[in-house]
Amino acid sequence: MTARGKPLLRALQGEAVRPIPYWLMRQAGRYLPEYRALRQRAGSFLDLCYTPALAAEATLQPIERFGMDGAILFSDILLVPQALGQKLWFEPNGGPKLSALRNDSDVEALNFAKLDETLAPVYAAIRTIVPRLPKKTTLLGFAGAPWTVATYMIEGGSSRDFSEILAWVARRDGRFDEIIAKLVEATARHLAAEIAAGVEAVQLFDTWAGIVPEGEFERLVIKPTRQIVERLKRDHPDVPVIGFPRGIGPRYRRYFAETGIDALSIDAETSLDEARALQSLGAVQGNLDPKTLVAGGKVLDVAVHRILDCLGSGPFVFNLGHGVVPETPPDHVARLGELIRAHG
Ligand code: CP3
C-alpha cells in the first residue's frame, strides 16, 4: 500500500474513509499487562522513553494486540522542556515533576544547545518502528502545545488550580512570552525532526487549552499553534497536523479555522451535532468518553454506534475524548475495535 493509501492518512487529509480509521490516545500504557512488564524491564518511565528499542516496542504493543490504524510514538510531551535544560523526573507511581521556573534567570537558562542531542533517542525510536509497522498503519508523532507544556514548566508538574501560571498570565509578564517563544521554536524543530525520522502525521496536545482566559486565547493558544503549523507546512506541506485543544467549548470553530491544522481532535463534552458541523472545516477526531470504555457492555456499544452514525459520513477518525485510563479492561478496547470495523 502506498503511503497515500493508508486509511488514517486519507481521513486526516479530509476524505470520508470506510471502514472508519481509528487509534486511541494513550493506547500504549498501564492498562496493558505487556506495557507494565516492559516498563518494569526499562526500570523507569523515562528510561523507557529514552531507550529506542523499548520505546519502539511500547509503540507497537497496542498495534500487535488490536490492529489500530494509527501507531502513536511512545514518548512524552515533557521531554521538550527537559531538552531545553529543565530538570524532569517522575515520582514512583506519581505524576511528572519539574524544577519550577521562578525568575528571569530560570527562563534565560532554557536553551537549545542540547535539544537535538537529548531528543536523538526519540528519532532513533521512530527509525526502529518504521520498518516494523504493518503496511496500512500510519505512524503518528506528537508534541505538547506551548501553553500546555508551559503549565507544567511553571507549576513544576501537574496542577489542581493552575494558580501560578494564571498569575503569570494576569501580570502579562514578558518572561511568559519568552517561554512561549522558546517553546514554539523547540516544538517546531522537534516535530520537523520526528517527520524527518519517519512519522507521517503529528498531533499537538493542548490538554489545558480550556483554562486559558478568553482575552488571552489568541496570544496563548491560537498564535503559538499557528506559528508551529506554519513552520511545519513550509517544509512538509503534505504531513497532516492534528490539534487537540481540550475543553475549549465554543472556541473549537475558531481554533480549527485560524490555526491552519488539518484535523481537530475533540473532547467527550463536545456535542455530536457540533462535531458534525465542524467537519465542514476538515477532519474531526474523537470523542468517546474514556469512562465509557472502562464501563464496556451495552453502554459502550450504544455510545460507539451513536458516534459512528453521526460522524461517519464525513471526514472522521474514531478516537477517545482524552487518553485511555489505566483501569480500562483490554477486552473493552478489543470490543471497540470490532464495533468500528463492523460499522456499515
Ligand atoms: O500512547 C500514547 O498516547 C503515546 C504516548 C504518550 C504518553 N504521554 C505516555 C505516557 C503521549 C502522547 C503522552 C502525552 C502527554 N504527556 C500529555 C498530553 C495528553 C494528556 O494525557 O493530556 C500530557 C499532559 C503528558 C504529561 C504526563 N506524562 C503526565 C501528566 C503523566 C502522568 C499521568 C499518568 O498517566 O501517569 C505522564 C506519564 C505518562 N506518559 C505515562 C504514559 C504511558 C504513564 C507513565 C507510567 O506510569 O508508565
Coordinates of C-alpha atoms and ligand atoms in Angstrom, one line a residue:
M1 CA 0.0 0.0 0.0
T2 CA 1.4 3.4 -0.9
A3 CA 1.6 6.0 1.9
R4 CA -1.3 7.9 0.2
G5 CA -3.4 4.8 0.5
K6 CA -3.2 4.5 4.3
P7 CA -6.8 4.9 5.7
L8 CA -5.9 7.1 8.6
L9 CA -3.8 9.5 6.5
R10 CA -6.6 9.8 3.9
A11 CA -9.1 10.6 6.6
L12 CA -6.8 13.2 8.1
Q13 CA -6.5 14.8 4.7
G14 CA -10.2 15.3 4.6
E15 CA -11.6 12.2 2.9
A16 CA -14.6 10.2 4.2
V17 CA -13.0 6.8 4.6
R18 CA -14.7 3.4 5.2
P19 CA -14.3 1.5 7.4
I20 CA -13.6 4.4 9.7
P21 CA -10.0 4.5 10.8
Y22 CA -9.2 4.6 14.5
W23 CA -6.5 4.9 17.1
L24 CA -6.7 5.9 20.8
M25 CA -4.8 8.5 22.8
R26 CA -2.7 6.6 25.4
Q27 CA -3.2 3.4 23.6
A28 CA 0.1 2.3 24.9
G29 CA 0.0 2.4 28.7
R30 CA -0.6 0.8 32.1
Y31 CA -4.0 -0.8 31.1
L32 CA -1.9 -3.3 29.1
P33 CA -0.1 -6.1 31.1
E34 CA 2.6 -6.2 28.4
Y35 CA 3.3 -2.5 28.9
R36 CA 3.6 -2.9 32.6
A37 CA 6.1 -5.7 32.1
L38 CA 8.1 -3.6 29.6
R39 CA 8.2 -0.6 31.9
Q40 CA 9.5 -2.8 34.7
R41 CA 12.2 -4.1 32.3
A42 CA 13.1 -0.5 31.4
G43 CA 13.4 0.5 35.1
S44 CA 11.5 3.8 34.8
F45 CA 9.2 5.6 32.6
L46 CA 11.9 8.0 31.4
D47 CA 14.3 5.1 30.7
L48 CA 11.5 3.6 28.6
C49 CA 11.2 6.9 26.6
Y50 CA 14.9 7.3 26.0
T51 CA 15.7 3.7 25.0
P52 CA 14.8 3.4 21.3
A53 CA 14.3 -0.3 21.2
L54 CA 12.0 -0.2 24.2
A55 CA 10.1 2.9 23.1
A56 CA 9.6 1.2 19.7
E57 CA 8.3 -1.9 21.5
A58 CA 5.8 0.1 23.6
T59 CA 4.6 1.9 20.4
L60 CA 3.9 -1.4 18.6
Q61 CA 2.3 -3.3 21.6
P62 CA -1.3 -2.0 21.0
I63 CA -1.0 -2.4 17.2
E64 CA 0.0 -6.1 17.7
R65 CA -2.8 -6.7 20.1
F66 CA -5.7 -4.7 18.5
G67 CA -4.6 -3.5 15.0
M68 CA -5.4 0.2 15.2
D69 CA -4.9 2.3 12.0
G70 CA -2.5 4.6 13.8
A71 CA 0.5 3.9 16.0
I72 CA 1.4 6.8 18.2
L73 CA 5.1 7.2 19.0
F74 CA 5.8 6.3 22.6
S75 CA 7.3 9.3 24.3
D76 CA 6.1 12.3 26.4
I77 CA 5.4 16.0 25.9
L78 CA 7.7 16.8 28.9
L79 CA 10.9 15.6 27.1
V80 CA 11.0 19.0 25.3
P81 CA 11.4 21.1 28.5
Q82 CA 13.9 18.6 29.7
A83 CA 15.8 19.0 26.4
L84 CA 15.7 22.8 27.0
G85 CA 17.6 22.2 30.3
Q86 CA 14.8 22.0 32.9
K87 CA 15.0 19.1 35.4
L88 CA 12.3 16.5 34.9
W89 CA 11.6 13.4 37.0
F90 CA 8.7 11.1 37.7
E91 CA 8.0 10.1 41.2
P92 CA 7.3 6.4 41.6
N93 CA 3.6 5.9 41.0
G94 CA 3.1 9.6 40.8
G95 CA 2.9 12.3 38.1
P96 CA 5.7 14.3 36.5
K97 CA 7.8 16.8 38.4
L98 CA 9.9 19.7 37.0
S99 CA 12.1 22.2 38.7
A100 CA 9.6 25.0 38.5
L101 CA 10.6 28.2 36.7
R102 CA 10.6 31.1 39.1
N103 CA 12.6 34.1 37.8
D104 CA 14.3 35.7 34.8
S105 CA 17.4 33.6 35.1
D106 CA 15.4 30.4 35.1
V107 CA 13.7 31.5 31.8
E108 CA 17.0 32.7 30.3
A109 CA 18.6 29.4 31.2
L110 CA 16.3 27.5 28.9
N111 CA 18.4 26.9 25.8
F112 CA 18.8 24.9 22.6
A113 CA 22.4 23.7 23.0
K114 CA 21.4 20.1 23.8
L115 CA 17.9 20.0 22.2
D116 CA 18.8 17.7 19.3
E117 CA 21.2 15.6 21.3
T118 CA 18.8 15.0 24.1
L119 CA 15.9 14.1 21.8
A120 CA 18.0 11.9 19.4
P121 CA 16.8 8.7 21.1
V122 CA 13.2 9.7 20.2
Y123 CA 14.2 9.9 16.5
A124 CA 16.1 6.6 16.7
A125 CA 12.9 5.0 18.1
I126 CA 10.9 6.3 15.1
R127 CA 13.5 4.8 12.7
T128 CA 13.2 1.5 14.6
I129 CA 9.4 1.5 14.3
V130 CA 9.1 2.4 10.6
P131 CA 10.3 -1.0 9.2
R132 CA 8.2 -2.9 11.7
L133 CA 4.9 -1.2 11.0
P134 CA 2.1 -3.1 9.3
K135 CA 1.7 -1.7 5.7
K136 CA -1.7 0.0 6.4
T137 CA -0.7 1.6 9.7
T138 CA 0.1 5.3 10.0
L139 CA 2.9 6.4 12.3
L140 CA 1.9 9.4 14.4
G141 CA 4.3 11.8 16.0
F142 CA 3.4 14.4 18.6
A143 CA 4.4 17.2 20.9
G144 CA 2.7 19.3 23.6
A145 CA 1.4 22.7 22.5
P146 CA 3.4 25.6 24.1
W147 CA 0.6 26.6 26.5
T148 CA 0.1 23.1 28.0
V149 CA 3.9 22.4 28.3
A150 CA 4.3 25.8 29.9
T151 CA 1.8 24.9 32.6
Y152 CA 4.0 22.0 33.7
M153 CA 7.1 24.1 33.5
I154 CA 5.7 26.9 35.7
E155 CA 3.7 24.8 38.1
G156 CA 6.5 22.3 38.5
G157 CA 4.3 19.4 37.5
S158 CA 0.6 18.6 37.3
S159 CA -1.6 21.3 39.0
R160 CA -5.0 21.4 40.5
D161 CA -5.8 25.1 40.2
F162 CA -3.0 26.5 37.9
S163 CA -2.7 29.4 40.2
E164 CA 1.0 30.1 39.5
I165 CA 0.7 30.1 35.7
L166 CA -2.6 32.1 35.7
A167 CA -0.8 34.7 37.9
W168 CA 2.0 35.0 35.3
V169 CA -0.6 35.4 32.6
A170 CA -2.5 38.1 34.6
R171 CA 0.7 40.1 35.1
R172 CA 1.2 40.0 31.3
D173 CA 4.7 39.2 32.2
G174 CA 7.3 39.5 29.4
R175 CA 9.0 36.4 30.7
F176 CA 6.0 34.4 29.8
D177 CA 6.1 35.5 26.2
E178 CA 9.7 34.4 26.1
I179 CA 8.9 30.9 27.4
I180 CA 6.2 30.6 24.8
A181 CA 8.6 31.8 22.0
K182 CA 11.2 29.3 23.1
L183 CA 8.6 26.5 23.1
V184 CA 7.4 27.4 19.7
E185 CA 10.9 27.2 18.3
A186 CA 11.7 23.9 20.2
T187 CA 8.4 22.3 19.3
A188 CA 8.6 23.2 15.6
R189 CA 12.2 21.8 15.5
H190 CA 11.2 18.6 17.4
L191 CA 8.2 17.9 15.1
A192 CA 10.2 18.5 12.0
A193 CA 12.9 16.1 13.3
E194 CA 10.1 13.5 14.0
I195 CA 8.9 13.9 10.5
A196 CA 12.4 13.6 9.0
A197 CA 12.8 10.3 11.0
G198 CA 9.6 8.9 9.6
V199 CA 6.3 9.9 11.3
E200 CA 3.5 10.6 8.8
A201 CA 1.2 12.9 10.7
V202 CA 1.6 14.8 14.0
Q203 CA -0.7 15.7 16.9
L204 CA -0.3 18.8 19.1
F205 CA -1.7 18.1 22.6
D206 CA -3.1 21.2 24.2
T207 CA -4.6 19.4 27.2
W208 CA -5.1 22.6 29.2
A209 CA -6.3 25.0 26.5
G210 CA -9.6 25.1 28.2
I211 CA -8.4 27.1 31.2
V212 CA -6.9 30.0 29.2
P213 CA -8.9 33.2 29.9
E214 CA -10.9 34.4 26.9
G215 CA -8.9 37.6 26.4
E216 CA -5.7 35.6 26.2
F217 CA -6.8 32.8 23.9
E218 CA -5.3 34.4 20.7
R219 CA -1.9 35.1 22.4
L220 CA -1.5 31.8 24.2
V221 CA -3.3 29.2 22.1
I222 CA -4.1 30.3 18.6
K223 CA -0.9 32.2 17.7
P224 CA 1.7 29.7 19.0
T225 CA -0.2 26.9 17.4
R226 CA -0.4 28.8 14.1
Q227 CA 3.3 29.6 14.2
I228 CA 4.2 25.9 14.7
V229 CA 1.8 24.8 11.9
E230 CA 3.2 27.4 9.5
R231 CA 6.7 26.2 10.2
L232 CA 5.8 22.6 9.5
K233 CA 3.7 23.4 6.4
R234 CA 6.6 25.3 4.8
D235 CA 8.8 22.2 4.7
H236 CA 6.3 19.4 4.9
P237 CA 3.1 20.6 3.3
D238 CA 1.6 17.0 3.0
V239 CA 2.1 15.9 6.6
P240 CA -1.3 16.4 8.4
V241 CA -1.3 18.2 11.7
I242 CA -4.0 17.3 14.3
G243 CA -4.9 19.8 17.0
F244 CA -6.2 18.7 20.4
P245 CA -7.2 21.8 22.3
R246 CA -9.1 20.0 25.1
G247 CA -12.0 21.8 26.8
I248 CA -12.4 24.9 24.7
G249 CA -16.1 24.5 24.1
P250 CA -17.4 27.3 21.8
R251 CA -13.9 28.2 20.6
Y252 CA -13.4 25.0 18.6
R253 CA -14.6 26.5 15.3
R254 CA -12.2 29.5 15.7
Y255 CA -9.3 27.3 16.6
F256 CA -9.9 25.0 13.6
A257 CA -10.3 27.9 11.2
E258 CA -7.4 30.1 12.4
T259 CA -4.5 27.7 13.4
G260 CA -4.1 26.0 10.0
I261 CA -4.4 22.5 11.4
D262 CA -5.8 19.7 9.1
A263 CA -7.8 17.8 11.7
L264 CA -9.4 18.6 15.0
S265 CA -9.5 16.2 18.0
I266 CA -12.5 17.0 20.2
D267 CA -13.2 16.1 23.8
A268 CA -16.1 14.0 25.1
E269 CA -18.0 17.1 26.2
T270 CA -18.5 18.3 22.6
S271 CA -21.9 17.5 21.2
L272 CA -22.1 15.3 18.1
D273 CA -24.2 18.0 16.3
E274 CA -21.4 20.5 16.9
A275 CA -18.8 17.9 15.9
R276 CA -20.7 17.3 12.6
A277 CA -20.8 21.0 11.9
L278 CA -17.0 21.2 12.4
Q279 CA -16.5 18.6 9.7
S280 CA -17.1 21.4 7.1
L281 CA -13.7 22.7 8.1
G282 CA -11.8 19.3 7.8
A283 CA -11.4 16.0 9.5
V284 CA -12.7 15.6 13.1
Q285 CA -11.3 13.1 15.5
G286 CA -12.9 11.8 18.7
N287 CA -14.7 11.6 21.0
L288 CA -15.7 8.6 23.1
D289 CA -15.6 9.3 26.8
P290 CA -12.7 7.2 28.3
K291 CA -15.1 6.3 31.2
T292 CA -17.4 4.6 28.7
L293 CA -14.6 2.5 27.6
V294 CA -14.0 1.4 31.2
A295 CA -17.7 0.6 31.6
G296 CA -18.0 -1.6 28.5
G297 CA -21.1 -3.7 27.7
K298 CA -24.2 -2.2 26.3
V299 CA -23.2 1.3 27.3
L300 CA -20.1 1.1 25.2
D301 CA -22.0 -0.4 22.2
V302 CA -24.6 2.3 22.2
A303 CA -22.1 5.2 22.6
V304 CA -19.9 3.9 19.8
H305 CA -22.8 3.5 17.4
R306 CA -24.1 7.0 18.1
I307 CA -20.7 8.5 17.3
L308 CA -20.2 6.4 14.1
D309 CA -23.7 7.1 12.9
C310 CA -23.4 10.8 13.5
L311 CA -19.9 11.5 12.2
G312 CA -19.1 8.5 9.9
S313 CA -20.3 10.1 6.7
G314 CA -17.8 12.9 6.8
P315 CA -14.0 13.0 7.2
F316 CA -13.7 11.2 10.6
V317 CA -11.2 9.4 12.8
F318 CA -12.5 7.5 15.7
N319 CA -10.7 8.2 19.0
L320 CA -11.4 9.0 22.6
G321 CA -12.1 12.4 24.0
H322 CA -8.9 12.0 26.1
G323 CA -6.5 9.2 26.9
V324 CA -7.2 5.6 27.8
V325 CA -7.2 5.3 31.6
P326 CA -5.2 2.6 33.5
E327 CA -8.3 0.8 34.8
T328 CA -9.6 0.1 31.2
P329 CA -10.1 -3.6 30.6
P330 CA -8.2 -4.6 27.4
D331 CA -11.2 -6.6 26.3
H332 CA -13.2 -3.4 26.0
V333 CA -10.6 -2.0 23.7
A334 CA -10.9 -5.1 21.6
R335 CA -14.7 -4.8 21.5
L336 CA -14.4 -1.2 20.5
G337 CA -12.2 -2.2 17.5
E338 CA -14.8 -4.8 16.4
L339 CA -17.6 -2.3 16.6
I340 CA -15.7 0.2 14.4
R341 CA -14.7 -2.4 11.9
A342 CA -18.3 -3.8 11.7
H343 CA -19.9 -0.4 11.1
G344 CA -21.5 -0.3 7.7
Ligands
CP3_1 O1 0.1 6.0 23.8 C1 0.3 7.3 23.7 O2 -0.7 8.1 23.6 C2 1.7 7.8 23.4 C3 2.4 8.2 24.5 C4 2.1 9.4 25.3 C5 2.4 9.5 26.7 N1 2.1 10.7 27.2 C6 2.9 8.4 27.5 C7 2.8 8.4 29.0 C8 1.5 10.7 25.0 C9 1.0 11.1 23.6 C10 1.6 11.5 26.1 C11 1.2 12.9 26.1 C12 1.1 13.6 27.4 N2 2.0 13.6 28.4 C13 0.2 14.6 27.7 C14 -0.9 15.1 26.8 C15 -2.1 14.2 26.7 C16 -2.9 14.1 28.0 O3 -2.8 13.0 28.6 O4 -3.5 15.0 28.4 C17 0.5 15.1 29.0 C18 -0.3 16.2 29.7 C19 1.7 14.5 29.4 C20 2.4 14.6 30.7 C21 2.3 13.4 31.6 N3 3.0 12.3 31.3 C22 1.6 13.3 32.7 C23 0.6 14.3 33.4 C24 1.8 12.0 33.2 C25 1.3 11.3 34.5 C26 -0.1 10.9 34.3 C27 -0.1 9.4 34.1 O5 -1.0 8.9 33.4 O6 0.7 8.7 34.8 C28 2.7 11.3 32.3 C29 3.2 10.0 32.3 C30 2.9 9.1 31.1 N4 3.1 9.5 29.8 C31 2.5 7.7 31.1 C32 2.5 7.3 29.8 C33 2.1 5.9 29.3 C34 2.3 6.9 32.4 C35 3.7 6.6 32.9 C36 3.7 5.3 33.5 O7 3.5 5.2 34.7 O8 4.1 4.2 32.9

